[in-house]
Amino acid sequence: MTQPVIQALGESALILNTGSSATLEHQQRLWAIAAQAAQWPHVRDIVPGMNNLTILFDPLAADPQQLEERLQEAWDTAAVSQKTGRKIDIPVVYGGDSGPDLEEVARHTGLAPAEIVKRHTATEYIVYFIGFQPGFPYLGGLDPKLATPRRSEPRVIVPAGSVGIGGSQTGIYPAASPGGWQLIGHSALQLFDPNENPPTLLQPGDRVRFVASEVIL
Amino acid sequence: MIKIIRAGRLNSVQDIGRSHFRHLGICQSGALDRTALSIANMLVGNPPEAAAIEFTLGPCELRFTSDCRIALGGADFGATLDERPLSRWWSVQARNGQTLRLNAALHGMRSYLAVAGGFNSALQLGSRSTDLQAGFGGHAGRTLTEGDSLSVGELNVPDAAVHAAPSFGVRAPSWYEADDSEPMPIRVIPGPEYDSFTVAAHRAFWNETWTLTPQSNRMGFRLSGPELKIKKGNDLLSHGVLPGVIQVPPAGQPIVLMADAQTTGGYPKIGVVIGADLARLAQLRFNRTLQFVECDAVQAREALRRDNLYLQQIEAAMHWLRPARK
């Protein structure tokens, strides 16, 4: 097993980095460490990234040296989290006005739009982490054949609920924002509600399936 | 209650910020200048982290529709209460019907209005701060506009103790009076990717001055100066970031992440502004300059401790204003 690198990020955070190639096994280990570290005193926030984990702590109360040792120890002893996250189905309307770039993805991949929908809905994706905006999932598991470069001109506004492909990633925009991903569909599911607990529909470790509720070709 | 008569373009309700939800993509938000927020709050008998109005751009005007104890902290906006100058860092009694006016900022960028009892916008995910990107928290999840009414929370001490107190003030930390034609010194701890940058980039980073561009906002302060080049391609996987992190996108112009920064990022991190210097950075005006000064985590903690000591002295002195606090 490769040894992770633990680096300071200013006086109030540490990053544990597992290496340059992302693996699910590393990610599962990080989820297990995240759950432990959330209980440590003076730790304020734990942010899983892509095969890394950042912890934020109170710089006047915590001992960073001790936290670093605990992180290292947690990495050495944490079992790969066998517990799988919840299974969540995401209904999607593919194509038409809901997925204005489906044609573009078809052109780039050489696959028929119906085949793209078939492949996009065939996979069980894993939420590696949530970042960028509240509830935005970084999903692992996109069929490599569907990979399509981002648009050369990002849209000024991507509507909330848009399902897109950006390079070899796929995801859903919880809120309207600028964005450069190729939009292939739209889901009416609300991914973020600050009045709910937890406030986001998806969490790291959850397993996601896209279900075509309608395909407009 | 307070009624907004005329709103500046970027004024919002902010407290000390939101923690414990970054793993769900929820950013910190909160006052950019936490020192000014804390002092203004303590001057009216509030806990330092209570919700206040952050003013970024004037001019704006608001009316008190009940008696309140108020204090302004932060930048000098040439404020007046019913046409009479209102000093910063002063605790005064505002009467029902009085008008507070803030003109354009004369010095610094952000001012905080605290009221005794705090603004009691709904507590969402542990904070009353406005998350302007996600559109929740604070006042309806947005900046304040003309006609908004903000209600004030209940005092945790007998009203009389607060209302009967005479006007008084404190001396602000010295940086609020610094000459802003000089580059502002900002202390930085080298970041995880510091060694990926060229020697020329290192030299430029510490020795040149950096100009704050008007493209800056509550998410990030964009700086312009010499191009910071990286030795080799440095493709990082997305990782957690926090306010103070200095990212360098491919164009080589650094961005200092601020309170509304996204929770994860992927650009190389040349350094991190220490926590104690984020408040003064928040007051840097567009097109003014700063200079980075290298320091380490021990010095960063010492600076934070010193700032906290000053805040604790004010809090101790305020005790008579809230004798019933348990």
XYZ file of C-alpha atoms in Angstrom:
543
model
C 0.000 0.000 0.000
C 1.336 3.442 -0.891
C 1.917 5.862 1.930
C -0.108 9.048 1.820
C 1.466 12.477 2.109
C 0.133 14.784 4.805
C 0.698 18.480 4.166
C -0.205 21.611 6.093
C -2.542 24.075 4.393
C -1.948 27.267 6.367
C -2.149 27.180 10.149
C -5.621 25.693 10.367
C -5.841 22.773 7.914
C -4.121 19.559 6.868
C -4.441 17.689 3.577
C -3.977 13.957 3.373
C -3.088 13.056 -0.195
C -3.074 9.458 -1.397
C -1.377 9.946 -4.758
C -2.026 11.012 -8.280
C -4.270 8.267 -9.651
C -7.755 8.054 -8.251
C -8.934 4.704 -6.975
C -12.188 3.680 -5.357
C -10.337 1.756 -2.658
C -8.496 4.886 -1.519
C -11.708 6.840 -1.580
C -13.492 4.260 0.572
C -10.659 4.413 3.081
C -10.949 8.209 3.156
C -14.688 8.038 3.894
C -13.880 5.828 6.888
C -11.239 8.310 8.111
C -13.618 11.221 7.559
C -16.172 9.569 9.839
C -13.553 9.127 12.575
C -11.997 12.581 12.229
C -15.393 14.255 12.580
C -15.331 13.105 16.220
C -11.873 14.459 17.048
C -11.752 17.511 19.310
C -11.217 20.964 17.704
C -11.902 19.625 14.182
C -14.355 21.930 12.400
C -14.767 20.497 8.929
C -13.673 17.488 6.901
C -13.684 17.778 3.136
C -13.157 14.648 1.071
C -11.730 15.478 -2.358
C -10.664 13.207 -5.205
C -8.433 10.695 -3.382
C -7.568 13.227 -0.697
C -9.032 14.554 2.511
C -8.736 18.020 4.075
C -9.399 18.639 7.743
C -9.969 22.122 9.135
C -9.337 22.718 12.820
C -9.260 25.469 15.429
C -5.630 26.668 15.219
C -5.586 27.982 18.794
C -7.014 24.861 20.428
C -5.769 21.928 18.348
C -2.249 20.512 18.267
C -1.476 20.165 14.540
C 1.361 17.712 15.172
C -0.984 15.444 17.074
C -3.685 15.755 14.422
C -1.169 14.769 11.750
C -0.201 11.683 13.747
C -3.833 10.759 14.237
C -4.483 11.126 10.514
C -1.528 8.911 9.699
C -2.650 6.347 12.259
C -6.216 6.443 10.946
C -4.913 5.776 7.416
C -2.826 2.842 8.653
C -5.650 1.234 10.592
C -8.828 2.204 8.752
C -10.544 -0.675 7.071
C -11.796 -0.021 3.570
C -15.356 0.963 4.225
C -17.342 -2.054 3.076
C -20.520 -0.305 4.000
C -21.994 0.913 0.776
C -23.902 4.152 0.658
C -27.574 4.517 -0.073
C -28.892 3.710 -3.537
C -30.562 6.666 -5.139
C -32.381 6.756 -8.464
C -32.313 10.032 -10.362
C -35.088 10.406 -12.929
C -33.861 12.255 -16.010
C -35.526 13.673 -19.091
C -32.888 13.198 -21.810
C -32.560 15.291 -24.959
C -34.733 18.047 -26.415
C -34.706 21.319 -24.450
C -33.766 19.330 -21.342
C -30.539 18.075 -22.910
C -29.482 20.597 -25.562
C -26.026 18.994 -26.039
C -27.146 15.392 -26.559
C -26.613 15.828 -30.308
C -23.144 17.249 -29.706
C -22.191 14.285 -27.505
C -23.526 11.981 -30.250
C -21.392 13.745 -32.845
C -18.281 13.554 -30.676
C -18.668 9.929 -29.555
C -20.102 8.563 -32.795
C -22.885 6.925 -30.815
C -26.581 7.355 -31.529
C -28.451 9.514 -28.973
C -30.487 6.499 -27.869
C -27.269 4.557 -27.290
C -25.869 7.405 -25.182
C -28.950 7.340 -22.977
C -28.713 3.570 -22.738
C -25.095 3.674 -21.625
C -25.562 6.647 -19.287
C -28.381 4.853 -17.463
C -26.639 1.433 -17.434
C -24.006 2.351 -14.849
C -24.147 2.536 -11.094
C -22.182 5.660 -10.219
C -20.473 6.323 -6.909
C -20.449 9.739 -5.262
C -16.719 10.287 -4.627
C -17.222 13.651 -2.987
C -19.399 16.754 -2.987
C -17.865 20.091 -3.970
C -18.107 23.195 -6.170
C -21.591 24.078 -4.919
C -23.977 22.656 -2.262
C -24.858 19.078 -3.213
C -22.858 18.924 -6.473
C -21.695 15.284 -6.769
C -18.403 14.203 -8.300
C -19.433 10.826 -9.702
C -17.165 7.925 -10.523
C -18.100 5.349 -13.153
C -18.874 7.121 -16.433
C -18.645 4.792 -19.456
C -15.341 5.942 -21.093
C -17.062 5.877 -24.497
C -19.254 8.770 -23.351
C -16.372 11.084 -22.462
C -16.797 14.410 -24.300
C -14.743 17.598 -23.875
C -16.350 20.577 -22.187
C -17.912 23.233 -24.404
C -15.415 25.738 -25.777
C -17.733 28.537 -24.634
C -19.163 27.846 -21.173
C -22.831 28.722 -20.761
C -23.506 31.832 -18.698
C -26.318 29.993 -16.935
C -26.765 26.251 -16.681
C -30.262 25.586 -15.291
C -30.568 23.856 -11.910
C -31.105 20.100 -12.334
C -29.051 19.854 -15.532
C -27.309 16.503 -16.049
C -24.064 16.890 -17.915
C -20.859 15.322 -19.148
C -17.558 17.165 -18.687
C -14.577 15.223 -20.033
C -14.688 11.817 -18.360
C -17.014 12.969 -15.588
C -20.740 13.193 -15.263
C -22.809 15.058 -12.698
C -25.843 17.145 -11.872
C -25.949 20.896 -11.203
C -28.005 21.419 -7.995
C -28.324 25.168 -8.590
C -28.248 27.437 -11.625
C -24.678 28.537 -12.306
C -22.261 29.210 -15.139
C -20.902 25.943 -16.518
C -19.094 24.313 -19.403
C -20.360 20.745 -19.301
C -22.300 19.175 -22.168
C -25.923 19.023 -21.035
C -27.638 15.779 -21.979
C -30.657 15.837 -19.691
C -32.520 17.371 -16.791
C -33.764 16.052 -13.463
C -36.529 17.657 -11.418
C -35.121 16.142 -8.240
C -34.084 18.777 -5.681
C -30.473 18.135 -4.652
C -30.136 20.847 -2.015
C -32.576 22.131 0.591
C -31.052 24.122 3.470
C -34.070 23.332 5.643
C -33.573 19.565 5.455
C -31.214 17.475 7.549
C -28.997 16.488 5.864
C -29.409 19.441 3.488
C -28.161 17.607 0.405
C -29.792 14.625 -1.294
C -26.434 13.023 -2.106
C -23.506 12.341 0.182
C -20.043 10.906 -0.357
C -20.303 7.125 -0.795
C -23.870 7.082 -2.137
C -24.600 4.997 -5.223
C -26.503 6.711 -7.967
C -28.382 5.447 -10.991
C -29.854 7.661 -13.690
C -33.273 6.499 -14.866
C -34.647 7.766 -18.157
C -38.135 9.061 -17.453
C -38.365 10.450 -20.970
C -36.107 10.515 -23.997
C -36.682 13.263 -26.559
C -34.854 12.482 -29.771
C -36.734 46.877 13.446
C -34.714 48.419 10.678
C -36.028 49.432 7.290
C -33.774 49.722 4.265
C -34.568 53.008 2.511
C -31.799 52.912 -0.050
C -29.620 49.853 -0.595
C -26.071 49.817 -1.858
C -25.252 47.128 -4.397
C -23.688 44.546 -2.102
C -24.983 44.645 1.437
C -25.971 41.468 3.239
C -26.579 39.923 6.643
C -23.467 38.078 7.827
C -22.312 36.528 11.070
C -19.067 34.706 11.816
C -19.824 32.086 9.123
C -20.902 28.473 8.663
C -18.869 25.421 9.588
C -19.413 21.644 9.711
C -21.053 21.425 6.251
C -18.144 21.760 3.850
C -18.252 18.036 3.016
C -21.634 18.726 1.400
C -20.283 21.548 -0.752
C -21.628 24.277 1.538
C -19.244 27.209 1.804
C -18.300 29.196 4.876
C -19.879 32.589 4.062
C -19.800 35.068 6.946
C -18.200 38.475 7.455
C -15.073 39.084 5.372
C -13.708 41.267 8.184
C -14.376 39.195 11.283
C -12.480 41.616 13.523
C -14.743 44.533 12.623
C -17.821 42.312 12.998
C -16.696 41.130 16.429
C -15.857 44.580 17.774
C -19.096 46.130 16.505
C -21.050 43.321 18.141
C -19.291 43.590 21.470
C -19.858 47.356 21.565
C -23.605 46.709 21.726
C -23.359 43.836 24.202
C -23.728 41.009 21.646
C -21.582 37.900 21.429
C -18.781 38.654 18.905
C -20.162 36.170 16.356
C -23.702 37.622 16.129
C -25.293 38.621 12.809
C -24.756 42.166 11.527
C -25.136 43.958 8.183
C -22.021 43.925 6.012
C -21.916 47.025 3.805
C -19.633 46.849 0.790
C -20.745 49.672 -1.414
C -22.549 52.833 -0.584
C -24.378 54.936 -0.603
C -27.131 53.466 1.510
C -29.685 54.599 3.975
C -31.753 52.864 6.616
C -34.322 53.885 9.200
C -34.742 52.601 12.728
C -38.360 51.800 13.483
C -37.669 51.146 17.142
C -35.027 52.262 19.636
C -31.807 50.252 19.282
C -28.289 50.334 20.556
C -25.997 50.373 17.513
C -22.326 50.421 16.557
C -20.444 50.592 13.252
C -17.122 48.865 12.735
C -14.744 48.557 9.811
C -14.294 50.981 6.927
C -15.036 54.693 7.049
C -18.196 55.309 5.015
C -18.674 58.858 6.343
C -21.744 57.669 8.251
C -24.329 60.012 9.694
C -27.222 59.454 12.094
C -29.888 62.039 11.323
C -27.278 64.155 9.515
C -24.860 64.140 12.464
C -21.559 62.348 11.943
C -21.488 58.910 13.533
C -18.015 57.711 14.472
C -16.905 54.188 13.851
C -16.251 51.966 16.835
C -18.788 53.930 18.886
C -21.735 52.487 20.731
C -24.717 54.833 20.569
C -28.438 54.762 21.095
C -30.449 55.127 17.886
C -34.031 56.289 18.356
C -37.155 55.171 16.570
C -37.435 57.201 13.354
C -33.770 58.102 13.047
C -31.985 57.616 9.739
C -28.544 56.118 9.325
C -26.792 57.086 6.127
C -23.616 55.562 4.759
C -21.893 57.418 1.956
C -19.205 55.980 -0.306
C -16.331 54.320 1.558
C -13.573 56.895 2.181
C -11.091 54.430 3.571
C -11.347 50.639 3.522
C -14.028 48.573 1.796
C -16.467 47.070 4.291
C -18.419 48.348 7.255
C -20.508 46.416 9.774
C -23.637 47.597 11.553
C -24.324 45.722 14.764
C -27.508 46.194 16.789
C -28.045 45.071 20.373
C -29.776 41.685 20.143
C -28.337 41.009 16.683
C -30.339 40.589 13.484
C -32.489 37.545 14.000
C -32.770 36.201 10.474
C -33.372 32.442 10.572
C -30.564 30.214 11.729
C -29.879 27.913 8.742
C -27.255 25.176 8.948
C -25.899 26.705 12.121
C -25.448 30.270 10.880
C -27.359 33.444 9.994
C -24.946 34.301 7.183
C -26.190 34.871 3.651
C -24.879 32.304 1.150
C -25.181 34.490 -1.940
C -24.292 31.734 -4.436
C -26.663 29.069 -3.124
C -29.253 31.695 -2.201
C -30.122 30.879 1.388
C -29.505 32.218 4.885
C -29.404 35.856 6.008
C -32.236 37.934 4.624
C -34.032 35.719 2.061
C -30.687 34.398 0.823
C -29.864 37.615 -1.043
C -28.378 41.083 -0.796
C -30.511 43.739 0.864
C -32.799 45.831 -1.292
C -34.913 48.914 -0.809
C -37.969 48.219 1.326
C -36.532 45.272 3.257
C -37.328 45.176 6.955
C -34.924 43.426 9.298
C -35.981 42.444 12.768
C -33.721 42.584 15.759
C -33.261 39.730 18.210
C -34.116 39.894 21.865
C -31.597 41.275 24.283
C -30.166 38.812 26.731
C -29.916 41.504 29.388
C -32.516 43.903 30.790
C -33.272 46.481 28.084
C -32.603 49.305 30.477
C -28.950 48.360 30.988
C -28.295 48.613 27.274
C -30.528 51.531 26.427
C -29.489 53.719 29.339
C -25.763 53.308 28.744
C -23.971 56.459 27.588
C -22.198 56.587 24.222
C -18.707 55.197 24.290
C -16.133 53.757 21.944
C -12.940 51.769 21.611
C -9.758 52.222 19.665
C -9.650 49.981 16.623
C -6.614 47.900 15.672
C -4.035 50.175 14.052
C -4.337 48.718 10.552
C -7.694 50.469 10.072
C -5.814 53.765 9.974
C -2.932 52.553 7.793
C -1.972 54.645 4.769
C -3.545 52.740 1.894
C -1.294 54.267 -0.750
C 1.443 51.987 0.664
C 1.365 48.267 -0.193
C -0.514 46.408 2.555
C 1.686 43.726 4.170
C -0.104 40.373 4.146
C 1.493 37.385 5.869
C 1.512 34.086 3.993
C 2.537 30.530 4.809
C 3.957 28.762 1.714
C 1.414 26.292 0.332
C 1.645 22.601 -0.582
C 2.576 23.335 -4.227
C 5.029 26.149 -3.425
C 7.980 24.091 -4.695
C 6.272 23.505 -8.048
C 6.776 27.159 -8.942
C 9.927 28.493 -10.580
C 12.603 30.390 -8.675
C 11.593 33.502 -10.625
C 7.991 32.984 -9.489
C 9.107 32.673 -5.862
C 11.099 35.879 -6.137
C 8.236 37.761 -7.779
C 5.692 36.430 -5.300
C 7.507 37.867 -2.268
C 9.265 40.882 -3.732
C 6.792 42.459 -6.136
C 3.630 44.292 -5.192
C 0.247 42.877 -6.197
C -2.742 44.942 -7.232
C -6.282 44.014 -6.183
C -8.387 43.989 -9.347
C -12.027 45.114 -9.467
C -12.931 41.577 -10.634
C -12.651 40.576 -6.979
C -15.666 39.556 -4.944
C -16.636 37.723 -1.759
C -15.517 34.419 -3.329
C -12.043 35.456 -4.307
C -9.682 38.425 -4.530
C -8.002 38.488 -7.934
C -4.549 40.018 -7.988
C -2.533 41.304 -10.898
C 1.243 41.397 -11.141
C 4.052 39.432 -12.768
C 3.120 36.017 -14.158
C 3.827 33.195 -11.700
C 5.085 30.250 -13.721
C 5.016 26.664 -12.674
C 7.995 24.369 -13.342
C 6.042 21.538 -14.848
C 2.426 20.640 -15.481
C 0.757 20.328 -12.129
C -2.567 18.623 -12.641
C -4.077 18.243 -9.232
C -7.084 16.185 -8.345
C -9.833 18.272 -6.736
C -9.154 18.881 -3.059
C -10.548 20.897 -0.166
C -9.768 24.620 -0.044
C -10.543 27.338 2.512
C -10.473 31.135 2.824
C -6.906 32.414 2.624
C -5.719 29.822 0.100
C -3.856 31.485 -2.789
C -4.576 29.595 -6.001
C -2.645 30.192 -9.192
C -4.631 29.364 -12.355
C -2.721 28.731 -15.622
C -2.589 32.450 -16.506
C -0.249 32.903 -13.518
C -2.243 35.599 -11.692
C -3.028 34.622 -8.087
C -6.492 34.485 -6.536
C -6.898 34.657 -2.756
C -9.967 32.682 -1.737
C -12.305 34.564 0.598
C -15.323 33.696 2.770
C -17.669 32.680 -0.074
C -15.095 30.444 -1.802
C -16.222 27.090 -3.139
C -15.308 24.147 -0.878
C -13.035 22.322 -3.341
C -10.617 23.408 -6.032
C -7.932 22.107 -8.324
C -5.392 24.861 -8.948
C -1.897 24.780 -7.391
C -1.716 26.546 -4.034
C 1.371 28.752 -3.755
C 0.508 29.918 -0.240
C -2.127 30.576 2.386
C -2.873 33.998 3.895
C -2.811 33.611 7.674
C -6.149 33.819 9.465
C -5.146 36.959 11.360
C -4.529 38.900 8.113
C -7.769 38.022 6.299
C -9.637 40.815 8.090
C -7.210 43.505 6.947
C -7.094 42.065 3.422
C -10.897 42.368 3.379
C -10.467 46.150 3.724
C -8.065 46.549 0.782
C -9.590 48.762 -1.886
C -9.712 47.919 -5.581
C -6.551 48.935 -7.479
C -4.554 49.240 -4.224
C -1.524 47.068 -3.668
C -0.329 44.475 -1.221
C 2.924 42.724 -0.561
C 3.205 39.160 0.653
C 5.404 38.542 3.700
C 6.538 35.013 4.441
C 5.730 33.511 7.813
C 5.111 30.127 9.435
C 2.305 28.455 11.363
C 3.788 29.346 14.758
C 3.811 33.048 13.862
C 0.326 32.722 12.382
C -1.046 31.304 15.619
C 0.762 33.966 17.630
C -0.816 36.707 15.485
C -4.247 35.163 15.954
C -3.684 34.910 19.695
C -2.698 38.577 19.872
C -5.793 39.660 17.929
C -7.977 37.508 20.159
C -6.422 39.033 23.247
C -7.416 42.471 22.016
C -10.972 41.263 21.407
C -11.079 39.670 24.853
C -10.003 42.952 26.438
C -12.903 44.705 24.747
C -15.270 41.927 25.788
C -14.101 42.174 29.387
C -14.575 45.931 29.334
C -18.109 45.456 27.979
C -19.146 43.283 30.876
C -21.026 46.057 32.591
C -23.201 46.306 29.475
C -24.474 42.783 29.881
C -24.220 41.898 33.554
C -26.852 39.156 33.325
C -24.917 37.080 30.832
C -24.309 33.612 32.157
